[in-house]
């Protein structure tokens, strides 16, 4: 069974628009769990424009499914993760002010940083993942870092979905390389009710998807409970 982890950054974005506590992020996250999602993902950014560091602490005390924290490993992020000890940390190479994650790691250029940080998280018993583009050279470099999983950056798949047979090819190739290297496979970014089933059907050894933008947008029409049911169905 492939796990659905719901990224709740968008809920925090709506809340922050008014400066009060509506919607209540914690309650929404607990409802997402109640409605059947198997994980909650947060991506705190240095400017805290959506998820705040305090949200991460609050959620970590109440979440009962898998908690996944994503982000760039600056010292503040590393300290947060080591204190909260989520089930999984996903490292993303995004600079502070990008709108959303827009690239995967170049392991060759960042090997020392990554190995140092990954070792710290592993020592603390936290499963590690690296956000990666489906590029053969980059994924092959996973051999040189001590990581548990990769998260395939699926934006290119989603934006080329009109030609889905071609769009999925590099992702299948990357998944096969990762599996051969003994690394687990997560995926995320721009996955939706339109493109999720085909991705799931074609990617070998897919363990988890993290979905935010499309899922929260769909819930405007279907409601959160029904929307989660629809996404879980795609993953069956
Ligand atoms: N994975 C990573 C690393 C992300 O940064 C994001 C967006 O914050 C997602 C997955 C989820 O992408 P989306 O919101 O498009 O579903």
Short mmCIF file of N, CA and C in Angstrom, two decimals, residues 20-178:
data_model
loop_
_atom_site.label_atom_id
_atom_site.label_comp_id
_atom_site.label_asym_id
_atom_site.label_seq_id
_atom_site.Cartn_x
_atom_site.Cartn_y
_atom_site.Cartn_z
N UNK A 20 -5.32 35.41 12.26
CA UNK A 20 -5.94 34.75 13.43
C UNK A 20 -5.70 33.24 13.32
N UNK A 21 -6.56 32.45 13.90
CA UNK A 21 -6.30 31.00 13.86
C UNK A 21 -7.38 30.25 13.08
N UNK A 22 -7.83 30.85 11.98
CA UNK A 22 -8.84 30.23 11.12
C UNK A 22 -8.29 30.08 9.72
N UNK A 23 -8.26 28.87 9.17
CA UNK A 23 -8.62 27.60 9.80
C UNK A 23 -7.58 27.17 10.83
N UNK A 24 -8.02 26.34 11.77
CA UNK A 24 -7.13 25.85 12.82
C UNK A 24 -6.29 24.70 12.24
N UNK A 25 -5.02 24.98 12.03
CA UNK A 25 -4.14 24.03 11.35
C UNK A 25 -4.11 22.67 12.04
N UNK A 26 -4.01 22.70 13.35
CA UNK A 26 -3.92 21.45 14.10
C UNK A 26 -5.19 20.62 13.93
N UNK A 27 -6.35 21.27 14.04
CA UNK A 27 -7.60 20.53 13.88
C UNK A 27 -7.74 19.97 12.47
N UNK A 28 -7.33 20.76 11.49
CA UNK A 28 -7.43 20.27 10.10
C UNK A 28 -6.52 19.04 9.93
N UNK A 29 -5.32 19.12 10.48
CA UNK A 29 -4.38 17.99 10.34
C UNK A 29 -4.95 16.73 11.03
N UNK A 30 -5.55 16.93 12.19
CA UNK A 30 -6.12 15.77 12.90
C UNK A 30 -7.30 15.19 12.11
N UNK A 31 -8.08 16.07 11.48
CA UNK A 31 -9.19 15.58 10.65
C UNK A 31 -8.67 14.85 9.41
N UNK A 32 -7.59 15.36 8.83
CA UNK A 32 -6.99 14.69 7.66
C UNK A 32 -6.60 13.26 8.05
N UNK A 33 -6.05 13.11 9.24
CA UNK A 33 -5.72 11.76 9.73
C UNK A 33 -6.98 10.91 9.91
N UNK A 34 -7.98 11.54 10.53
CA UNK A 34 -9.24 10.82 10.80
C UNK A 34 -9.89 10.36 9.48
N UNK A 35 -9.73 11.16 8.43
CA UNK A 35 -10.34 10.83 7.15
C UNK A 35 -9.53 9.78 6.37
N UNK A 36 -8.42 9.34 6.93
CA UNK A 36 -7.73 8.19 6.34
C UNK A 36 -6.34 8.41 5.78
N UNK A 37 -5.86 9.67 5.76
CA UNK A 37 -4.49 9.88 5.26
C UNK A 37 -3.50 9.23 6.22
N UNK A 38 -2.41 8.75 5.66
CA UNK A 38 -1.45 8.01 6.49
C UNK A 38 -0.28 8.86 6.94
N UNK A 39 -0.31 10.14 6.63
CA UNK A 39 0.80 10.99 7.05
C UNK A 39 0.48 12.46 6.88
N UNK A 40 1.23 13.28 7.61
CA UNK A 40 1.13 14.74 7.49
C UNK A 40 2.53 15.25 7.15
N UNK A 41 2.59 16.10 6.13
CA UNK A 41 3.87 16.72 5.73
C UNK A 41 3.81 18.22 5.98
N UNK A 42 4.92 18.76 6.48
CA UNK A 42 5.05 20.22 6.60
C UNK A 42 6.38 20.65 6.00
N UNK A 43 6.38 21.86 5.50
CA UNK A 43 7.60 22.40 4.88
C UNK A 43 7.82 23.81 5.44
N UNK A 44 8.41 23.91 6.64
CA UNK A 44 8.67 25.24 7.18
C UNK A 44 9.76 25.93 6.38
N UNK A 45 9.52 27.19 6.01
CA UNK A 45 10.56 27.94 5.30
C UNK A 45 11.11 29.02 6.22
N UNK A 46 12.32 29.49 5.95
CA UNK A 46 12.95 30.44 6.87
C UNK A 46 12.09 31.66 7.18
N UNK A 47 11.28 32.15 6.21
CA UNK A 47 10.46 33.34 6.49
C UNK A 47 9.11 32.98 7.14
N UNK A 48 8.87 31.69 7.37
CA UNK A 48 7.65 31.20 8.04
C UNK A 48 6.38 31.74 7.38
N UNK A 49 6.42 31.87 6.04
CA UNK A 49 5.26 32.49 5.39
C UNK A 49 4.05 31.56 5.34
N UNK A 50 4.27 30.27 5.52
CA UNK A 50 3.08 29.40 5.70
C UNK A 50 3.22 28.61 7.00
N UNK A 51 3.91 27.49 7.00
CA UNK A 51 4.11 26.75 8.25
C UNK A 51 5.09 27.52 9.14
N UNK A 52 4.71 27.74 10.39
CA UNK A 52 5.62 28.38 11.34
C UNK A 52 6.35 27.29 12.12
N UNK A 53 7.49 27.69 12.66
CA UNK A 53 8.22 26.69 13.45
C UNK A 53 7.36 26.22 14.62
N UNK A 54 6.58 27.15 15.21
CA UNK A 54 5.72 26.75 16.33
C UNK A 54 4.66 25.73 15.89
N UNK A 55 4.20 25.81 14.63
CA UNK A 55 3.24 24.81 14.12
C UNK A 55 3.85 23.42 14.16
N UNK A 56 5.12 23.36 13.81
CA UNK A 56 5.78 22.05 13.74
C UNK A 56 5.79 21.39 15.12
N UNK A 57 6.09 22.21 16.16
CA UNK A 57 6.08 21.67 17.53
C UNK A 57 4.66 21.24 17.91
N UNK A 58 3.69 22.10 17.62
CA UNK A 58 2.29 21.79 18.00
C UNK A 58 1.81 20.50 17.31
N UNK A 59 2.08 20.41 16.02
CA UNK A 59 1.63 19.22 15.28
C UNK A 59 2.33 17.96 15.79
N UNK A 60 3.60 18.09 16.08
CA UNK A 60 4.37 16.89 16.46
C UNK A 60 3.85 16.24 17.74
N UNK A 61 3.21 17.06 18.59
CA UNK A 61 2.70 16.50 19.86
C UNK A 61 1.40 15.73 19.64
N UNK A 62 0.70 15.98 18.52
CA UNK A 62 -0.64 15.41 18.37
C UNK A 62 -0.79 14.46 17.18
N UNK A 63 0.10 14.57 16.23
CA UNK A 63 -0.01 13.72 15.03
C UNK A 63 0.21 12.25 15.42
N UNK A 64 -0.66 11.37 14.94
CA UNK A 64 -0.48 9.95 15.27
C UNK A 64 -0.05 9.13 14.06
N UNK A 65 -0.16 9.74 12.85
CA UNK A 65 0.32 9.04 11.66
C UNK A 65 1.76 9.49 11.40
N UNK A 66 2.27 9.17 10.21
CA UNK A 66 3.67 9.52 9.92
C UNK A 66 3.84 11.05 9.77
N UNK A 67 4.80 11.57 10.47
CA UNK A 67 5.08 13.02 10.38
C UNK A 67 6.35 13.20 9.55
N UNK A 68 6.23 14.01 8.50
CA UNK A 68 7.34 14.23 7.57
C UNK A 68 7.64 15.73 7.53
N UNK A 69 8.86 16.09 7.84
CA UNK A 69 9.25 17.50 7.77
C UNK A 69 10.20 17.68 6.59
N UNK A 70 9.85 18.62 5.71
CA UNK A 70 10.70 18.91 4.54
C UNK A 70 11.40 20.24 4.73
N UNK A 71 12.54 20.37 4.10
CA UNK A 71 13.14 21.69 4.08
C UNK A 71 14.63 21.67 3.79
N UNK A 72 15.16 22.89 3.64
CA UNK A 72 16.60 23.06 3.42
C UNK A 72 17.33 22.95 4.75
N UNK A 73 18.42 22.18 4.79
CA UNK A 73 19.07 21.92 6.08
C UNK A 73 19.98 23.05 6.56
N UNK A 74 19.40 24.23 6.86
CA UNK A 74 20.19 25.23 7.58
C UNK A 74 20.17 24.86 9.07
N UNK A 75 20.95 25.58 9.87
CA UNK A 75 21.10 25.15 11.27
C UNK A 75 19.77 25.18 12.03
N UNK A 76 18.94 26.19 11.73
CA UNK A 76 17.66 26.31 12.43
C UNK A 76 16.76 25.09 12.11
N UNK A 77 16.79 24.70 10.85
CA UNK A 77 15.99 23.54 10.43
C UNK A 77 16.52 22.26 11.07
N UNK A 78 17.83 22.11 11.08
CA UNK A 78 18.43 20.90 11.66
C UNK A 78 18.06 20.80 13.15
N UNK A 79 18.17 21.92 13.86
CA UNK A 79 17.84 21.93 15.29
C UNK A 79 16.37 21.57 15.51
N UNK A 80 15.50 22.14 14.69
CA UNK A 80 14.06 21.86 14.79
C UNK A 80 13.79 20.36 14.62
N UNK A 81 14.35 19.81 13.56
CA UNK A 81 14.10 18.38 13.26
C UNK A 81 14.65 17.49 14.37
N UNK A 82 15.82 17.82 14.87
CA UNK A 82 16.41 16.98 15.92
C UNK A 82 15.61 17.07 17.22
N UNK A 83 14.99 18.21 17.44
CA UNK A 83 14.18 18.35 18.65
C UNK A 83 12.83 17.64 18.50
N UNK A 84 12.22 17.79 17.34
CA UNK A 84 10.87 17.23 17.12
C UNK A 84 10.92 15.73 16.84
N UNK A 85 12.01 15.28 16.24
CA UNK A 85 12.18 13.87 15.87
C UNK A 85 10.96 13.30 15.12
N UNK A 86 10.71 13.81 13.91
CA UNK A 86 9.60 13.25 13.11
C UNK A 86 9.98 11.86 12.62
N UNK A 87 9.01 11.17 12.01
CA UNK A 87 9.34 9.84 11.46
C UNK A 87 10.29 9.98 10.28
N UNK A 88 10.12 11.08 9.52
CA UNK A 88 10.91 11.24 8.30
C UNK A 88 11.28 12.70 8.10
N UNK A 89 12.50 12.92 7.62
CA UNK A 89 12.90 14.26 7.20
C UNK A 89 13.27 14.19 5.72
N UNK A 90 12.72 15.13 4.93
CA UNK A 90 13.02 15.16 3.51
C UNK A 90 13.80 16.45 3.22
N UNK A 91 15.02 16.30 2.80
CA UNK A 91 15.87 17.47 2.54
C UNK A 91 15.64 17.98 1.13
N UNK A 92 15.45 19.30 1.04
CA UNK A 92 15.13 19.95 -0.23
C UNK A 92 16.14 21.08 -0.43
N UNK A 93 16.71 21.22 -1.65
CA UNK A 93 17.76 22.22 -1.84
C UNK A 93 17.24 23.60 -2.22
N UNK A 94 16.09 24.03 -1.66
CA UNK A 94 15.53 25.29 -2.16
C UNK A 94 16.05 26.51 -1.42
N UNK A 95 16.39 27.54 -2.19
CA UNK A 95 16.79 28.80 -1.55
C UNK A 95 15.61 29.42 -0.81
N UNK A 96 15.85 30.32 0.17
CA UNK A 96 14.82 30.82 1.08
C UNK A 96 13.56 31.38 0.43
N UNK A 97 13.68 32.13 -0.70
CA UNK A 97 12.50 32.88 -1.15
C UNK A 97 11.79 32.28 -2.36
N UNK A 98 12.13 31.05 -2.75
CA UNK A 98 11.41 30.49 -3.90
C UNK A 98 9.95 30.26 -3.51
N UNK A 99 9.08 30.34 -4.52
CA UNK A 99 7.64 30.18 -4.29
C UNK A 99 7.33 28.78 -3.80
N UNK A 100 7.97 27.80 -4.43
CA UNK A 100 7.80 26.41 -4.04
C UNK A 100 9.06 25.66 -4.47
N UNK A 101 9.25 24.45 -3.95
CA UNK A 101 10.46 23.69 -4.32
C UNK A 101 10.53 23.56 -5.83
N UNK A 102 11.70 23.87 -6.38
CA UNK A 102 11.77 23.88 -7.84
C UNK A 102 12.97 23.14 -8.42
N UNK A 103 13.65 22.33 -7.59
CA UNK A 103 14.79 21.55 -8.08
C UNK A 103 15.12 20.45 -7.09
N UNK A 104 15.82 19.45 -7.62
CA UNK A 104 16.28 18.38 -6.74
C UNK A 104 17.75 18.58 -6.39
N UNK A 105 18.27 17.74 -5.50
CA UNK A 105 19.67 17.85 -5.08
C UNK A 105 20.63 17.48 -6.20
N UNK A 106 21.73 18.20 -6.25
CA UNK A 106 22.90 17.79 -7.04
C UNK A 106 23.84 17.19 -6.00
N UNK A 107 23.79 15.90 -5.85
CA UNK A 107 24.51 15.26 -4.74
C UNK A 107 26.01 15.46 -4.87
N UNK A 108 26.50 15.38 -6.12
CA UNK A 108 27.96 15.47 -6.31
C UNK A 108 28.51 16.77 -5.70
N UNK A 109 27.78 17.87 -5.90
CA UNK A 109 28.25 19.17 -5.40
C UNK A 109 27.98 19.37 -3.91
N UNK A 110 27.13 18.54 -3.33
CA UNK A 110 26.70 18.78 -1.94
C UNK A 110 26.95 17.57 -1.03
N UNK A 111 27.84 16.70 -1.51
CA UNK A 111 28.02 15.41 -0.83
C UNK A 111 28.43 15.57 0.65
N UNK A 112 29.34 16.50 0.90
CA UNK A 112 29.83 16.64 2.29
C UNK A 112 28.73 17.13 3.22
N UNK A 113 28.06 18.19 2.79
CA UNK A 113 26.95 18.74 3.59
C UNK A 113 25.91 17.65 3.85
N UNK A 114 25.53 16.95 2.77
CA UNK A 114 24.46 15.96 2.91
C UNK A 114 24.88 14.83 3.83
N UNK A 115 26.07 14.31 3.64
CA UNK A 115 26.49 13.19 4.48
C UNK A 115 26.55 13.57 5.96
N UNK A 116 27.00 14.79 6.20
CA UNK A 116 27.08 15.25 7.59
C UNK A 116 25.68 15.34 8.22
N UNK A 117 24.77 15.98 7.50
CA UNK A 117 23.42 16.19 8.04
C UNK A 117 22.65 14.87 8.11
N UNK A 118 22.77 14.07 7.07
CA UNK A 118 22.04 12.78 7.05
C UNK A 118 22.50 11.90 8.21
N UNK A 119 23.79 11.94 8.50
CA UNK A 119 24.32 11.11 9.59
C UNK A 119 23.72 11.54 10.92
N UNK A 120 23.58 12.86 11.10
CA UNK A 120 22.99 13.37 12.36
C UNK A 120 21.55 12.91 12.52
N UNK A 121 20.79 13.00 11.44
CA UNK A 121 19.38 12.59 11.51
C UNK A 121 19.27 11.08 11.71
N UNK A 122 20.09 10.33 11.01
CA UNK A 122 20.03 8.86 11.16
C UNK A 122 20.36 8.46 12.59
N UNK A 123 21.38 9.13 13.15
CA UNK A 123 21.79 8.83 14.52
C UNK A 123 20.63 9.08 15.50
N UNK A 124 19.77 10.05 15.15
CA UNK A 124 18.63 10.37 16.01
C UNK A 124 17.43 9.45 15.72
N UNK A 125 17.61 8.50 14.81
CA UNK A 125 16.54 7.53 14.51
C UNK A 125 15.48 8.07 13.57
N UNK A 126 15.82 9.11 12.81
CA UNK A 126 14.85 9.71 11.87
C UNK A 126 15.15 9.18 10.46
N UNK A 127 14.11 8.68 9.80
CA UNK A 127 14.30 8.22 8.41
C UNK A 127 14.59 9.43 7.52
N UNK A 128 15.48 9.28 6.57
CA UNK A 128 15.91 10.40 5.74
C UNK A 128 15.51 10.21 4.28
N UNK A 129 15.24 11.34 3.62
CA UNK A 129 14.94 11.30 2.19
C UNK A 129 15.53 12.54 1.53
N UNK A 130 15.88 12.40 0.26
CA UNK A 130 16.41 13.53 -0.53
C UNK A 130 15.50 13.78 -1.72
N UNK A 131 15.13 15.04 -1.91
CA UNK A 131 14.29 15.45 -3.04
C UNK A 131 15.15 15.42 -4.30
N UNK A 132 14.74 14.66 -5.31
CA UNK A 132 15.60 14.43 -6.47
C UNK A 132 14.83 14.56 -7.78
N UNK A 133 15.48 15.17 -8.77
CA UNK A 133 14.91 15.16 -10.11
C UNK A 133 15.18 13.81 -10.75
N UNK A 134 14.35 13.42 -11.71
CA UNK A 134 14.52 12.10 -12.33
C UNK A 134 15.63 12.12 -13.39
N UNK A 135 16.84 12.39 -12.94
CA UNK A 135 17.98 12.46 -13.85
C UNK A 135 18.94 11.34 -13.47
N UNK A 136 19.29 10.53 -14.46
CA UNK A 136 20.08 9.32 -14.20
C UNK A 136 21.35 9.64 -13.40
N UNK A 137 22.09 10.66 -13.85
CA UNK A 137 23.37 10.96 -13.18
C UNK A 137 23.13 11.30 -11.71
N UNK A 138 22.15 12.15 -11.45
CA UNK A 138 21.90 12.59 -10.07
C UNK A 138 21.44 11.42 -9.19
N UNK A 139 20.55 10.61 -9.72
CA UNK A 139 20.03 9.51 -8.90
C UNK A 139 21.13 8.47 -8.65
N UNK A 140 21.99 8.27 -9.63
CA UNK A 140 23.10 7.32 -9.41
C UNK A 140 24.03 7.77 -8.28
N UNK A 141 24.10 9.08 -8.06
CA UNK A 141 24.97 9.62 -7.00
C UNK A 141 24.48 9.27 -5.59
N UNK A 142 23.25 8.79 -5.52
CA UNK A 142 22.69 8.39 -4.22
C UNK A 142 23.58 7.33 -3.55
N UNK A 143 24.30 6.61 -4.39
CA UNK A 143 25.24 5.60 -3.89
C UNK A 143 26.26 6.21 -2.92
N UNK A 144 26.54 7.51 -3.07
CA UNK A 144 27.62 8.13 -2.30
C UNK A 144 27.14 8.88 -1.06
N UNK A 145 25.84 8.76 -0.78
CA UNK A 145 25.33 9.34 0.48
C UNK A 145 24.55 8.26 1.22
N UNK A 146 24.47 8.45 2.53
CA UNK A 146 23.82 7.43 3.33
C UNK A 146 22.38 7.87 3.61
N UNK A 147 21.49 7.58 2.63
CA UNK A 147 20.11 8.05 2.75
C UNK A 147 19.16 6.86 2.62
N UNK A 148 17.99 6.97 3.27
CA UNK A 148 17.03 5.86 3.24
C UNK A 148 16.15 5.88 1.99
N UNK A 149 15.77 7.09 1.58
CA UNK A 149 14.83 7.19 0.45
C UNK A 149 15.16 8.40 -0.42
N UNK A 150 14.61 8.40 -1.63
CA UNK A 150 14.56 9.64 -2.41
C UNK A 150 13.09 10.03 -2.54
N UNK A 151 12.85 11.34 -2.70
CA UNK A 151 11.51 11.78 -3.10
C UNK A 151 11.65 12.30 -4.51
N UNK A 152 11.00 11.63 -5.46
CA UNK A 152 11.08 12.07 -6.85
C UNK A 152 10.24 13.34 -7.03
N UNK A 153 10.86 14.35 -7.62
CA UNK A 153 10.22 15.65 -7.86
C UNK A 153 9.37 15.51 -9.12
N UNK A 154 8.05 15.50 -8.95
CA UNK A 154 7.17 15.07 -10.05
C UNK A 154 6.60 16.23 -10.89
N UNK A 155 7.11 17.45 -10.70
CA UNK A 155 6.58 18.57 -11.47
C UNK A 155 6.64 18.32 -12.98
N UNK A 156 7.78 17.77 -13.44
CA UNK A 156 7.95 17.56 -14.89
C UNK A 156 6.96 16.50 -15.41
N UNK A 157 6.70 15.52 -14.58
CA UNK A 157 5.70 14.50 -14.94
C UNK A 157 4.32 15.16 -15.09
N UNK A 158 3.95 15.96 -14.11
CA UNK A 158 2.62 16.59 -14.11
C UNK A 158 2.47 17.55 -15.28
N UNK A 159 3.51 18.35 -15.54
CA UNK A 159 3.33 19.35 -16.60
C UNK A 159 3.41 18.75 -18.00
N UNK A 160 3.95 17.55 -18.11
CA UNK A 160 3.99 16.89 -19.43
C UNK A 160 3.00 15.74 -19.52
N UNK A 161 2.02 15.76 -18.64
CA UNK A 161 1.11 14.62 -18.54
C UNK A 161 0.30 14.38 -19.82
N UNK A 162 0.14 15.42 -20.65
CA UNK A 162 -0.59 15.23 -21.92
C UNK A 162 0.07 14.13 -22.75
N UNK A 163 1.38 13.99 -22.59
CA UNK A 163 2.12 12.91 -23.25
C UNK A 163 2.66 11.98 -22.16
N UNK A 164 1.75 11.31 -21.49
CA UNK A 164 2.11 10.64 -20.25
C UNK A 164 3.12 9.49 -20.42
N UNK A 165 3.06 8.81 -21.57
CA UNK A 165 4.02 7.70 -21.78
C UNK A 165 5.45 8.23 -21.77
N UNK A 166 5.65 9.39 -22.38
CA UNK A 166 6.99 9.99 -22.35
C UNK A 166 7.31 10.60 -21.00
N UNK A 167 6.31 11.24 -20.40
CA UNK A 167 6.53 11.94 -19.14
C UNK A 167 6.96 10.98 -18.03
N UNK A 168 6.46 9.78 -18.05
CA UNK A 168 6.73 8.85 -16.95
C UNK A 168 8.11 8.16 -17.10
N UNK A 169 8.63 8.12 -18.33
CA UNK A 169 9.85 7.33 -18.60
C UNK A 169 11.02 7.63 -17.66
N UNK A 170 11.44 8.90 -17.54
CA UNK A 170 12.59 9.16 -16.64
C UNK A 170 12.31 8.78 -15.20
N UNK A 171 11.05 8.81 -14.79
CA UNK A 171 10.71 8.47 -13.41
C UNK A 171 10.84 6.96 -13.19
N UNK A 172 10.44 6.19 -14.20
CA UNK A 172 10.59 4.73 -14.08
C UNK A 172 12.08 4.39 -14.01
N UNK A 173 12.85 5.01 -14.89
CA UNK A 173 14.29 4.76 -14.93
C UNK A 173 14.95 5.10 -13.58
N UNK A 174 14.57 6.25 -13.04
CA UNK A 174 15.14 6.69 -11.75
C UNK A 174 14.72 5.76 -10.62
N UNK A 175 13.48 5.32 -10.66
CA UNK A 175 12.99 4.42 -9.60
C UNK A 175 13.75 3.09 -9.65
N UNK A 176 14.04 2.63 -10.85
CA UNK A 176 14.78 1.36 -10.98
C UNK A 176 16.21 1.51 -10.44
N UNK A 177 16.82 2.65 -10.73
CA UNK A 177 18.19 2.89 -10.22
C UNK A 177 18.16 2.94 -8.69
N UNK A 178 17.21 3.70 -8.14
CA UNK A 178 17.12 3.83 -6.68
C UNK A 178 16.90 2.46 -6.04
#
